[in-house]
PDB file of C-alpha atoms in Angstrom:
ATOM      1  CA  MET A  22       4.896 -12.079   4.513  1.00 92.00           C
ATOM      2  CA  LYS A  23       8.170 -10.235   5.059  1.00 96.00           C
ATOM      3  CA  ILE A  24       9.058  -7.656   7.695  1.00 95.00           C
ATOM      4  CA  VAL A  25      10.526  -4.333   6.578  1.00 97.00           C
ATOM      5  CA  GLN A  26      12.281  -2.228   9.208  1.00 95.00           C
ATOM      6  CA  ILE A  27      11.719   1.506   8.735  1.00 96.00           C
ATOM      7  CA  LEU A  28      14.873   3.571   9.119  1.00 95.00           C
ATOM      8  CA  GLY A  29      14.228   6.957  10.718  1.00 90.00           C
ATOM      9  CA  HIS A  30      16.537   9.548  12.247  1.00 83.00           C
ATOM     10  CA  ASN A  31      18.232   6.944  14.480  1.00 85.00           C
ATOM     11  CA  PRO A  32      18.646   3.655  12.582  1.00 90.00           C
ATOM     12  CA  ASN A  33      21.028   2.003  15.058  1.00 89.00           C
ATOM     13  CA  TRP A  34      18.482  -0.242  16.760  1.00 87.00           C
ATOM     14  CA  ASN A  35      16.938  -1.363  13.477  1.00 91.00           C
ATOM     15  CA  VAL A  36      20.235  -2.312  11.879  1.00 92.00           C
ATOM     16  CA  GLU A  37      21.464  -4.075  15.023  1.00 90.00           C
ATOM     17  CA  ALA A  38      18.181  -5.950  15.404  1.00 89.00           C
ATOM     18  CA  PHE A  39      18.567  -7.193  11.835  1.00 92.00           C
ATOM     19  CA  THR A  40      22.272  -8.065  11.917  1.00 90.00           C
ATOM     20  CA  GLN A  41      22.482  -9.400  15.479  1.00 90.00           C
ATOM     21  CA  GLN A  42      19.020 -10.797  16.215  1.00 88.00           C
ATOM     22  CA  GLY A  43      17.870 -11.588  12.686  1.00 90.00           C
ATOM     23  CA  ILE A  44      14.729  -9.449  13.041  1.00 90.00           C
ATOM     24  CA  GLY A  45      13.226  -8.422   9.722  1.00 93.00           C
ATOM     25  CA  ASP A  46      13.968  -9.092   6.075  1.00 97.00           C
ATOM     26  CA  GLU A  47      14.516  -5.687   4.462  1.00 97.00           C
ATOM     27  CA  PHE A  48      14.659  -1.957   5.202  1.00 98.00           C
ATOM     28  CA  LEU A  49      12.737   1.145   4.193  1.00 98.00           C
ATOM     29  CA  ILE A  50      14.742   4.372   4.163  1.00 98.00           C
ATOM     30  CA  THR A  51      12.725   7.521   4.902  1.00 97.00           C
ATOM     31  CA  ALA A  52      13.808  10.513   2.849  1.00 96.00           C
ATOM     32  CA  ILE A  53      12.681  13.061   5.430  1.00 95.00           C
ATOM     33  CA  SER A  54      15.159  11.633   7.956  1.00 93.00           C
ATOM     34  CA  PHE A  55      18.249  11.210   5.783  1.00 94.00           C
ATOM     35  CA  GLY A  56      17.866  13.399   2.714  1.00 94.00           C
ATOM     36  CA  ASN A  57      20.295  12.279   0.029  1.00 95.00           C
ATOM     37  CA  LYS A  58      23.017  11.559   2.600  1.00 94.00           C
ATOM     38  CA  PHE A  59      21.829   8.003   3.305  1.00 95.00           C
ATOM     39  CA  VAL A  60      24.262   6.627   0.727  1.00 94.00           C
ATOM     40  CA  ASN A  61      27.150   7.683   2.985  1.00 93.00           C
ATOM     41  CA  ASN A  62      25.548   6.932   6.343  1.00 93.00           C
ATOM     42  CA  LYS A  63      27.731   4.414   8.182  1.00 93.00           C
ATOM     43  CA  ARG A  64      24.701   2.462   9.363  1.00 92.00           C
ATOM     44  CA  VAL A  65      22.663   2.585   6.173  1.00 95.00           C
ATOM     45  CA  ALA A  66      25.269   2.228   3.422  1.00 95.00           C
ATOM     46  CA  PRO A  67      26.123  -1.421   4.252  1.00 95.00           C
ATOM     47  CA  ILE A  68      22.488  -2.512   3.934  1.00 96.00           C
ATOM     48  CA  LEU A  69      21.488  -0.574   0.805  1.00 96.00           C
ATOM     49  CA  ASP A  70      21.238  -3.805  -1.167  1.00 96.00           C
ATOM     50  CA  LYS A  71      18.471  -4.889   1.219  1.00 97.00           C
ATOM     51  CA  SER A  72      16.647  -1.564   1.206  1.00 98.00           C
ATOM     52  CA  MET A  73      13.874   0.444  -0.411  1.00 98.00           C
ATOM     53  CA  LEU A  74      13.516   4.231  -0.428  1.00 99.00           C
ATOM     54  CA  ASP A  75      10.366   6.243   0.256  1.00 98.00           C
ATOM     55  CA  LEU A  76      11.008   9.687  -1.225  1.00 98.00           C
ATOM     56  CA  GLN A  77       7.869  10.979   0.498  1.00 97.00           C
ATOM     57  CA  PHE A  78       6.320  13.374  -2.002  1.00 95.00           C
ATOM     58  CA  TYR A  79       3.153  13.374   0.127  1.00 95.00           C
ATOM     59  CA  GLY A  80       3.179  17.029   1.155  1.00 90.00           C
ATOM     60  CA  GLN A  81       4.170  18.290  -2.304  1.00 84.00           C
ATOM     61  CA  LYS A  82       5.815  21.719  -2.179  1.00 82.00           C
ATOM     62  CA  ASN A  83       4.313  22.376   1.272  1.00 81.00           C
ATOM     63  CA  SER A  84       7.051  20.130   2.669  1.00 86.00           C
ATOM     64  CA  GLY A  85       9.361  23.048   2.007  1.00 76.00           C
ATOM     65  CA  HIS A  86       7.817  24.808   5.028  1.00 74.00           C
ATOM     66  CA  LEU A  87       9.320  22.283   7.443  1.00 78.00           C
ATOM     67  CA  SER A  88      12.090  23.585   9.681  1.00 71.00           C
ATOM     68  CA  LYS A  89      13.245  20.004  10.199  1.00 72.00           C
ATOM     69  CA  GLY A  90      13.524  17.207   7.706  1.00 80.00           C
ATOM     70  CA  LYS A  91      15.746  16.846   4.675  1.00 90.00           C
ATOM     71  CA  LEU A  92      13.410  16.437   1.738  1.00 93.00           C
ATOM     72  CA  SER A  93      14.848  19.528   0.046  1.00 90.00           C
ATOM     73  CA  ASP A  94      18.187  17.736  -0.302  1.00 93.00           C
ATOM     74  CA  PHE A  95      16.822  16.093  -3.442  1.00 95.00           C
ATOM     75  CA  ASP A  96      16.938  18.509  -6.373  1.00 93.00           C
ATOM     76  CA  PHE A  97      13.873  16.838  -7.892  1.00 94.00           C
ATOM     77  CA  HIS A  98      11.736  16.860  -4.739  1.00 94.00           C
ATOM     78  CA  PRO A  99       8.591  19.059  -4.721  1.00 91.00           C
ATOM     79  CA  ALA A 100       9.774  20.529  -1.402  1.00 90.00           C
ATOM     80  CA  ARG A 101      12.319  22.494  -3.449  1.00 86.00           C
ATOM     81  CA  PHE A 102       9.538  24.404  -5.173  1.00 80.00           C
ATOM     82  CA  LEU A 103       8.030  26.107  -2.110  1.00 64.00           C
ATOM     83  CA  ASN A 104       8.171  29.568  -3.673  1.00 62.00           C
ATOM     84  CA  ASP A 105       7.350  28.392  -7.175  1.00 63.00           C
ATOM     85  CA  ASP A 106       3.740  29.150  -8.101  1.00 59.00           C
ATOM     86  CA  GLU A 107       3.997  27.087 -11.269  1.00 56.00           C
ATOM     87  CA  ALA A 108       3.215  23.707  -9.724  1.00 56.00           C
ATOM     88  CA  THR A 109       1.986  22.462 -13.089  1.00 63.00           C
ATOM     89  CA  ASN A 110       1.282  18.864 -14.023  1.00 67.00           C
ATOM     90  CA  ILE A 111       4.374  18.934 -16.235  1.00 73.00           C
ATOM     91  CA  ARG A 112       6.553  19.932 -13.275  1.00 80.00           C
ATOM     92  CA  ILE A 113       4.918  17.336 -11.019  1.00 82.00           C
ATOM     93  CA  ASN A 114       5.303  14.544 -13.559  1.00 90.00           C
ATOM     94  CA  SER A 115       8.930  15.477 -14.123  1.00 93.00           C
ATOM     95  CA  CYS A 116       9.595  15.050 -10.386  1.00 95.00           C
ATOM     96  CA  ILE A 117       8.183  11.534 -10.522  1.00 96.00           C
ATOM     97  CA  GLU A 118      10.284  10.597 -13.548  1.00 97.00           C
ATOM     98  CA  LYS A 119      13.464  11.832 -11.872  1.00 97.00           C
ATOM     99  CA  ALA A 120      12.566  10.030  -8.632  1.00 98.00           C
ATOM    100  CA  ILE A 121      12.340   6.737 -10.511  1.00 99.00           C
ATOM    101  CA  GLU A 122      15.602   7.375 -12.360  1.00 98.00           C
ATOM    102  CA  TYR A 123      17.340   8.309  -9.104  1.00 98.00           C
ATOM    103  CA  GLN A 124      16.456   5.023  -7.419  1.00 99.00           C
ATOM    104  CA  VAL A 125      17.449   2.983 -10.460  1.00 98.00           C
ATOM    105  CA  SER A 126      20.800   4.793 -10.676  1.00 98.00           C
ATOM    106  CA  LEU A 127      21.565   3.826  -7.060  1.00 98.00           C
ATOM    107  CA  GLY A 128      20.876   0.173  -7.738  1.00 97.00           C
ATOM    108  CA  PHE A 129      17.636  -0.289  -5.794  1.00 98.00           C
ATOM    109  CA  LYS A 130      15.974  -3.537  -6.839  1.00 98.00           C
ATOM    110  CA  LYS A 131      12.620  -2.366  -5.509  1.00 99.00           C
ATOM    111  CA  VAL A 132      11.667   1.096  -6.716  1.00 99.00           C
ATOM    112  CA  ILE A 133       8.898   2.959  -4.900  1.00 99.00           C
ATOM    113  CA  ILE A 134       7.265   5.425  -7.278  1.00 99.00           C
ATOM    114  CA  PRO A 135       6.288   8.470  -5.196  1.00 98.00           C
ATOM    115  CA  HIS A 136       2.780   9.902  -5.211  1.00 96.00           C
ATOM    116  CA  TYR A 137       1.119  12.949  -3.719  1.00 93.00           C
ATOM    117  CA  TYR A 138      -1.409  13.035  -0.909  1.00 94.00           C
ATOM    118  CA  GLU A 139      -4.856  14.250  -1.924  1.00 92.00           C
ATOM    119  CA  ASP A 140      -7.634  14.965   0.584  1.00 89.00           C
ATOM    120  CA  ASN A 141     -10.439  13.841  -1.705  1.00 89.00           C
ATOM    121  CA  TYR A 142      -9.374  14.586  -5.278  1.00 90.00           C
ATOM    122  CA  ILE A 143      -9.726  11.101  -6.745  1.00 93.00           C
ATOM    123  CA  ALA A 144      -9.225  12.307 -10.313  1.00 93.00           C
ATOM    124  CA  GLY A 145      -5.818  13.709  -9.372  1.00 92.00           C
ATOM    125  CA  ILE A 146      -4.727  10.441  -7.782  1.00 95.00           C
ATOM    126  CA  ILE A 147      -5.795   8.444 -10.819  1.00 96.00           C
ATOM    127  CA  SER A 148      -4.185  10.875 -13.264  1.00 95.00           C
ATOM    128  CA  THR A 149      -0.789  10.552 -11.579  1.00 95.00           C
ATOM    129  CA  ILE A 150      -1.047   6.767 -11.486  1.00 97.00           C
ATOM    130  CA  LYS A 151      -1.824   6.695 -15.211  1.00 97.00           C
ATOM    131  CA  PHE A 152       1.137   8.948 -15.952  1.00 97.00           C
ATOM    132  CA  ALA A 153       3.557   6.804 -13.929  1.00 98.00           C
ATOM    133  CA  ASN A 154       2.254   3.660 -15.601  1.00 98.00           C
ATOM    134  CA  LYS A 155       2.664   5.172 -19.071  1.00 98.00           C
ATOM    135  CA  TYR A 156       6.204   6.296 -18.267  1.00 98.00           C
ATOM    136  CA  LEU A 157       7.089   2.849 -16.970  1.00 98.00           C
ATOM    137  CA  LYS A 158       5.927   1.161 -20.170  1.00 97.00           C
ATOM    138  CA  SER A 159       8.867   2.756 -21.961  1.00 96.00           C
ATOM    139  CA  ASN A 160      11.388   2.754 -19.129  1.00 97.00           C
ATOM    140  CA  LYS A 161      10.857  -0.386 -17.054  1.00 97.00           C
ATOM    141  CA  GLN A 162      14.082  -2.326 -16.535  1.00 97.00           C
ATOM    142  CA  ASP A 163      14.505  -6.054 -16.054  1.00 97.00           C
ATOM    143  CA  GLY A 164      15.431  -7.231 -12.572  1.00 97.00           C
ATOM    144  CA  ILE A 165      13.693  -4.324 -10.842  1.00 98.00           C
ATOM    145  CA  GLU A 166      10.292  -4.383  -9.149  1.00 99.00           C
ATOM    146  CA  TYR A 167       8.243  -1.198  -9.305  1.00 99.00           C
ATOM    147  CA  PHE A 168       5.757  -0.304  -6.567  1.00 99.00           C
ATOM    148  CA  MET A 169       3.338   2.578  -7.055  1.00 99.00           C
ATOM    149  CA  THR A 170       2.681   4.575  -3.898  1.00 99.00           C
ATOM    150  CA  LEU A 171      -0.978   4.721  -2.908  1.00 98.00           C
ATOM    151  CA  PRO A 172      -1.495   7.346  -0.163  1.00 97.00           C
ATOM    152  CA  LEU A 173      -5.037   6.988   1.138  1.00 97.00           C
ATOM    153  CA  ALA A 174      -6.440  10.026   2.917  1.00 96.00           C
ATOM    154  CA  TYR A 175      -8.816   9.430   5.809  1.00 95.00           C
ATOM    155  CA  ASP A 176     -11.830  10.816   3.954  1.00 95.00           C
ATOM    156  CA  ILE A 177     -11.041   8.795   0.837  1.00 96.00           C
ATOM    157  CA  ILE A 178     -10.596   5.403   2.478  1.00 96.00           C
ATOM    158  CA  ARG A 179     -13.852   5.804   4.439  1.00 96.00           C
ATOM    159  CA  ASN A 180     -15.848   6.436   1.255  1.00 96.00           C
ATOM    160  CA  GLN A 181     -16.875   3.180  -0.421  1.00 96.00           C
ATOM    161  CA  ASP A 182     -17.511   4.828  -3.795  1.00 96.00           C
ATOM    162  CA  ASN A 183     -14.021   6.336  -3.767  1.00 96.00           C
ATOM    163  CA  VAL A 184     -12.508   2.968  -2.951  1.00 97.00           C
ATOM    164  CA  GLU A 185     -14.406   1.273  -5.782  1.00 97.00           C
ATOM    165  CA  ASP A 186     -13.317   3.940  -8.272  1.00 96.00           C
ATOM    166  CA  LEU A 187      -9.704   3.614  -7.203  1.00 97.00           C
ATOM    167  CA  LEU A 188      -9.659  -0.170  -7.353  1.00 98.00           C
ATOM    168  CA  LEU A 189     -11.106  -0.081 -10.855  1.00 98.00           C
ATOM    169  CA  GLU A 190      -8.137   1.987 -12.020  1.00 98.00           C
ATOM    170  CA  LEU A 191      -5.488   0.277  -9.890  1.00 98.00           C
ATOM    171  CA  THR A 192      -6.306  -3.155 -11.303  1.00 98.00           C
ATOM    172  CA  ASP A 193      -6.848  -2.143 -14.930  1.00 97.00           C
ATOM    173  CA  MET A 194      -5.391  -4.599 -17.430  1.00 97.00           C
ATOM    174  CA  SER A 195      -2.997  -1.927 -18.711  1.00 98.00           C
ATOM    175  CA  ILE A 196      -1.260  -1.495 -15.338  1.00 98.00           C
ATOM    176  CA  ILE A 197       2.310  -2.833 -15.353  1.00 98.00           C
ATOM    177  CA  PHE A 198       3.370  -2.027 -11.794  1.00 99.00           C
ATOM    178  CA  ASP A 199       4.638  -5.043  -9.886  1.00 99.00           C
ATOM    179  CA  GLY A 200       2.766  -3.876  -6.824  1.00 99.00           C
ATOM    180  CA  TYR A 201       1.607  -1.026  -4.620  1.00 99.00           C
ATOM    181  CA  PHE A 202       3.102   0.719  -1.603  1.00 99.00           C
ATOM    182  CA  VAL A 203      -0.020   1.426   0.451  1.00 98.00           C
ATOM    183  CA  VAL A 204      -0.067   4.054   3.194  1.00 97.00           C
ATOM    184  CA  CYS A 205      -3.272   5.031   4.965  1.00 96.00           C
ATOM    185  CA  GLU A 206      -4.214   7.957   7.183  1.00 93.00           C
ATOM    186  CA  ASN A 207      -5.775   6.414  10.300  1.00 87.00           C
ATOM    187  CA  LYS A 208      -6.566   9.347  12.619  1.00 82.00           C
ATOM    188  CA  PRO A 209      -7.023   7.199  15.744  1.00 69.00           C
ATOM    189  CA  GLU A 210      -9.031   8.599  18.625  1.00 68.00           C
ATOM    190  CA  GLN A 211      -7.146  10.373  21.402  1.00 60.00           C
ATOM    191  CA  GLY A 212      -5.345   7.866  23.593  1.00 58.00           C
ATOM    192  CA  HIS A 213      -5.440   5.152  20.933  1.00 68.00           C
ATOM    193  CA  LYS A 214      -2.621   3.891  18.710  1.00 68.00           C
ATOM    194  CA  ILE A 215      -4.822   2.700  15.846  1.00 71.00           C
ATOM    195  CA  SER A 216      -8.237   3.565  14.498  1.00 75.00           C
ATOM    196  CA  ASN A 217     -11.301   1.517  15.367  1.00 80.00           C
ATOM    197  CA  ASP A 218     -13.309   3.096  12.553  1.00 85.00           C
ATOM    198  CA  ILE A 219     -15.137   0.173  10.953  1.00 91.00           C
ATOM    199  CA  LYS A 220     -15.473   1.942   7.588  1.00 94.00           C
ATOM    200  CA  LEU A 221     -11.744   2.530   7.408  1.00 93.00           C
ATOM    201  CA  ILE A 222     -10.868  -1.001   8.486  1.00 93.00           C
ATOM    202  CA  THR A 223     -13.330  -2.614   6.077  1.00 95.00           C
ATOM    203  CA  ASN A 224     -12.323  -0.534   3.066  1.00 96.00           C
ATOM    204  CA  LEU A 225      -8.572  -0.736   3.636  1.00 96.00           C
ATOM    205  CA  SER A 226      -8.857  -4.484   4.065  1.00 96.00           C
ATOM    206  CA  LYS A 227     -10.695  -4.614   0.747  1.00 97.00           C
ATOM    207  CA  VAL A 228      -8.013  -2.569  -1.011  1.00 98.00           C
ATOM    208  CA  LEU A 229      -5.236  -4.870   0.199  1.00 97.00           C
ATOM    209  CA  ARG A 230      -7.251  -7.990  -0.554  1.00 97.00           C
ATOM    210  CA  VAL A 231      -8.302  -6.986  -4.077  1.00 98.00           C
ATOM    211  CA  LEU A 232      -4.818  -5.846  -5.078  1.00 98.00           C
ATOM    212  CA  LYS A 233      -3.374  -9.149  -3.927  1.00 97.00           C
ATOM    213  CA  TYR A 234      -6.127 -11.143  -5.644  1.00 97.00           C
ATOM    214  CA  GLN A 235      -5.401  -9.314  -8.900  1.00 98.00           C
ATOM    215  CA  GLY A 236      -1.766 -10.392  -8.767  1.00 98.00           C
ATOM    216  CA  PHE A 237      -0.099  -7.277  -7.387  1.00 99.00           C
ATOM    217  CA  LYS A 238       2.427  -7.411  -4.562  1.00 98.00           C
ATOM    218  CA  THR A 239       1.549  -5.235  -1.590  1.00 98.00           C
ATOM    219  CA  ILE A 240       3.600  -3.259   0.910  1.00 98.00           C
ATOM    220  CA  TYR A 241       1.669  -1.880   3.884  1.00 98.00           C
ATOM    221  CA  GLY A 242       3.692   1.138   4.961  1.00 97.00           C
ATOM    222  CA  TYR A 243       3.848   2.814   8.381  1.00 95.00           C
ATOM    223  CA  ALA A 244       1.827  -0.009   9.891  1.00 92.00           C
ATOM    224  CA  ASN A 245       0.865  -0.472  13.522  1.00 87.00           C
ATOM    225  CA  TRP A 246      -0.975  -3.253  15.363  1.00 79.00           C
ATOM    226  CA  ASP A 247      -3.684  -3.000  12.737  1.00 85.00           C
ATOM    227  CA  ALA A 248      -1.416  -5.039  10.474  1.00 88.00           C
ATOM    228  CA  ILE A 249      -2.359  -8.142  12.466  1.00 86.00           C
ATOM    229  CA  PHE A 250      -5.985  -7.714  11.474  1.00 84.00           C
ATOM    230  CA  PHE A 251      -5.237  -7.090   7.803  1.00 90.00           C
ATOM    231  CA  LEU A 252      -2.891 -10.070   7.657  1.00 90.00           C
ATOM    232  CA  ALA A 253      -5.771 -12.216   8.860  1.00 87.00           C
ATOM    233  CA  GLN A 254      -7.743 -11.042   5.826  1.00 86.00           C
ATOM    234  CA  THR A 255      -5.107 -11.385   3.118  1.00 90.00           C
ATOM    235  CA  ASP A 256      -1.476 -12.332   2.583  1.00 92.00           C
ATOM    236  CA  ILE A 257       0.243  -8.947   2.471  1.00 97.00           C
ATOM    237  CA  ASP A 258       3.738  -9.313   1.015  1.00 98.00           C
ATOM    238  CA  TYR A 259       5.561  -6.716   3.134  1.00 98.00           C
ATOM    239  CA  ILE A 260       4.684  -5.148   6.483  1.00 96.00           C
ATOM    240  CA  THR A 261       6.761  -2.276   7.839  1.00 95.00           C
ATOM    241  CA  ILE A 262       7.687  -1.880  11.500  1.00 89.00           C
ATOM    242  CA  GLY A 263       8.993   1.336  13.025  1.00 88.00           C
ATOM    243  CA  THR A 264      10.887   2.057  16.217  1.00 81.00           C
ATOM    244  CA  TYR A 265       9.340   5.487  16.679  1.00 80.00           C
ATOM    245  CA  GLU A 266       5.712   6.516  16.905  1.00 78.00           C
ATOM    246  CA  ASN A 267       5.785   8.654  13.776  1.00 80.00           C
ATOM    247  CA  LEU A 268       6.945   5.643  11.776  1.00 88.00           C
ATOM    248  CA  ARG A 269       3.981   3.532  12.869  1.00 88.00           C
ATOM    249  CA  ASN A 270       1.234   5.872  11.760  1.00 88.00           C
ATOM    250  CA  PHE A 271       0.925   7.769   8.487  1.00 90.00           C
ATOM    251  CA  SER A 272      -0.094  11.399   8.931  1.00 87.00           C
ATOM    252  CA  ILE A 273       0.077  14.078   6.261  1.00 91.00           C
ATOM    253  CA  LYS A 274       0.846  16.635   8.989  1.00 87.00           C
ATOM    254  CA  ARG A 275       4.314  15.179   9.333  1.00 87.00           C
ATOM    255  CA  PHE A 276       5.053  16.405   5.805  1.00 90.00           C
ATOM    256  CA  THR A 277       3.335  19.783   5.999  1.00 86.00           C
ATOM    257  CA  GLU A 278       3.727  20.968   9.607  1.00 83.00           C
ATOM    258  CA  ASP A 279       6.422  21.009  12.272  1.00 78.00           C
ATOM    259  CA  ILE A 280       5.255  18.453  14.804  1.00 71.00           C
ATOM    260  CA  SER A 281       7.126  16.712  17.585  1.00 59.00           C
ATOM    261  CA  GLY A 282       8.005  13.049  17.431  1.00 52.00           C
ATOM    262  CA  GLY A 283       9.945  10.606  19.531  1.00 50.00           C
ATOM    263  CA  ALA A 284      10.028   7.185  21.051  1.00 50.00           C
ATOM    264  CA  SER A 285       6.828   5.387  21.894  1.00 50.00           C
ATOM    265  CA  GLU A 286       5.399   5.668  25.395  1.00 56.00           C
ATOM    266  CA  GLY A 287       3.198   2.692  24.710  1.00 61.00           C
ATOM    267  CA  TYR A 288       3.622  -1.062  24.673  1.00 64.00           C
ATOM    268  CA  TYR A 289       5.142  -3.776  22.494  1.00 69.00           C
ATOM    269  CA  PHE A 290       3.710  -7.250  22.059  1.00 67.00           C
ATOM    270  CA  SER A 291       5.973 -10.199  22.885  1.00 75.00           C
ATOM    271  CA  GLU A 292       5.208 -13.364  20.942  1.00 68.00           C
ATOM    272  CA  LYS A 293       7.242 -15.415  23.400  1.00 74.00           C
ATOM    273  CA  LEU A 294       5.489 -14.051  26.476  1.00 72.00           C
ATOM    274  CA  LEU A 295       2.130 -13.610  24.745  1.00 63.00           C
ATOM    275  CA  ASN A 296       1.867 -10.344  26.617  1.00 70.00           C
ATOM    276  CA  MET A 297       2.500  -6.615  26.301  1.00 67.00           C
ATOM    277  CA  ILE A 298       5.758  -5.008  27.457  1.00 78.00           C
ATOM    278  CA  ARG A 299       6.126  -1.338  28.331  1.00 74.00           C
ATOM    279  CA  ALA A 300       8.291   0.435  25.785  1.00 73.00           C
ATOM    280  CA  LYS A 301      10.431   2.123  28.441  1.00 77.00           C
ATOM    281  CA  ASP A 302      11.228  -1.269  30.002  1.00 83.00           C
ATOM    282  CA  LEU A 303      12.925  -2.416  26.804  1.00 80.00           C
ATOM    283  CA  ILE A 304      15.921  -0.217  27.610  1.00 81.00           C
ATOM    284  CA  ASN A 305      16.722  -2.180  30.773  1.00 85.00           C
ATOM    285  CA  ILE A 306      15.905  -5.504  29.154  1.00 86.00           C
ATOM    286  CA  ARG A 307      18.298  -4.775  26.333  1.00 83.00           C
ATOM    287  CA  ALA A 308      21.014  -3.437  28.684  1.00 85.00           C
ATOM    288  CA  ASN A 309      20.924  -6.730  30.581  1.00 86.00           C
ATOM    289  CA  GLY A 310      21.198  -8.777  27.403  1.00 85.00           C
ATOM    290  CA  MET A 311      17.753 -10.320  27.809  1.00 83.00           C
ATOM    291  CA  LEU A 312      16.091  -9.407  24.499  1.00 80.00           C
ATOM    292  CA  ASP A 313      16.132 -13.064  23.476  1.00 82.00           C
ATOM    293  CA  THR A 314      13.849 -13.912  26.390  1.00 82.00           C
ATOM    294  CA  ILE A 315      11.028 -11.771  25.024  1.00 80.00           C
TER     295      ILE A 315
END
């Protein structure tokens, strides 16, 4: 299992933690935070060879409503088509093709194929996966790993029949993806960081376990403490960690509505102390050069 640091609007801590403390193995660049300017960002540019890019097509053209965020920087992003009523399958598929080509052109060795969030339209999810797989059969390049994004809506992951239908398609013998980039809508109860919904936990664990068993590499994106449980069930290849709350929980609202974000007011777990540490206390601990003690 490898740790992937998610780079949001302020990547300083993540890059320093990697270069100075050796925390993590790779990085995940979030398109909504950087737009297409990440290639020139003084913090991000030096670590591009260790990075992946999530182009975050989740909200489709509705992402164009956002007053913040930089998804519209990409000329192929669905957010550019806010006022375009012709959101046809041809247009959607073209966006995916260009997203793959864009990442390859920048030299990414792990390409994340973007996918759209669907509330409960399983047929739409499967159709897009089949298209991306067909495209890749003619365009896959040696030396690059391709991960298909699998955005699991809350209602979908809680439905066992939906999960079975998806797994049947995801593990079909014709699939040539190297792996899947799995993100799941948790909807934890108020006051909680992660969901304690047993249906969600059981079904998501099954998805990760079956994909791995069938030989696919897995990336669990926007993970929280729930990753500990899933790692106990199966050997996930990559787990992401985020500095900010909105990077540790996948929510479609982040890509369709203007919502506030910010640093966590919660707790972090210290393996050395085998205890929880208040997030706000980390500022003083770091200022006094004592991060190594925790």
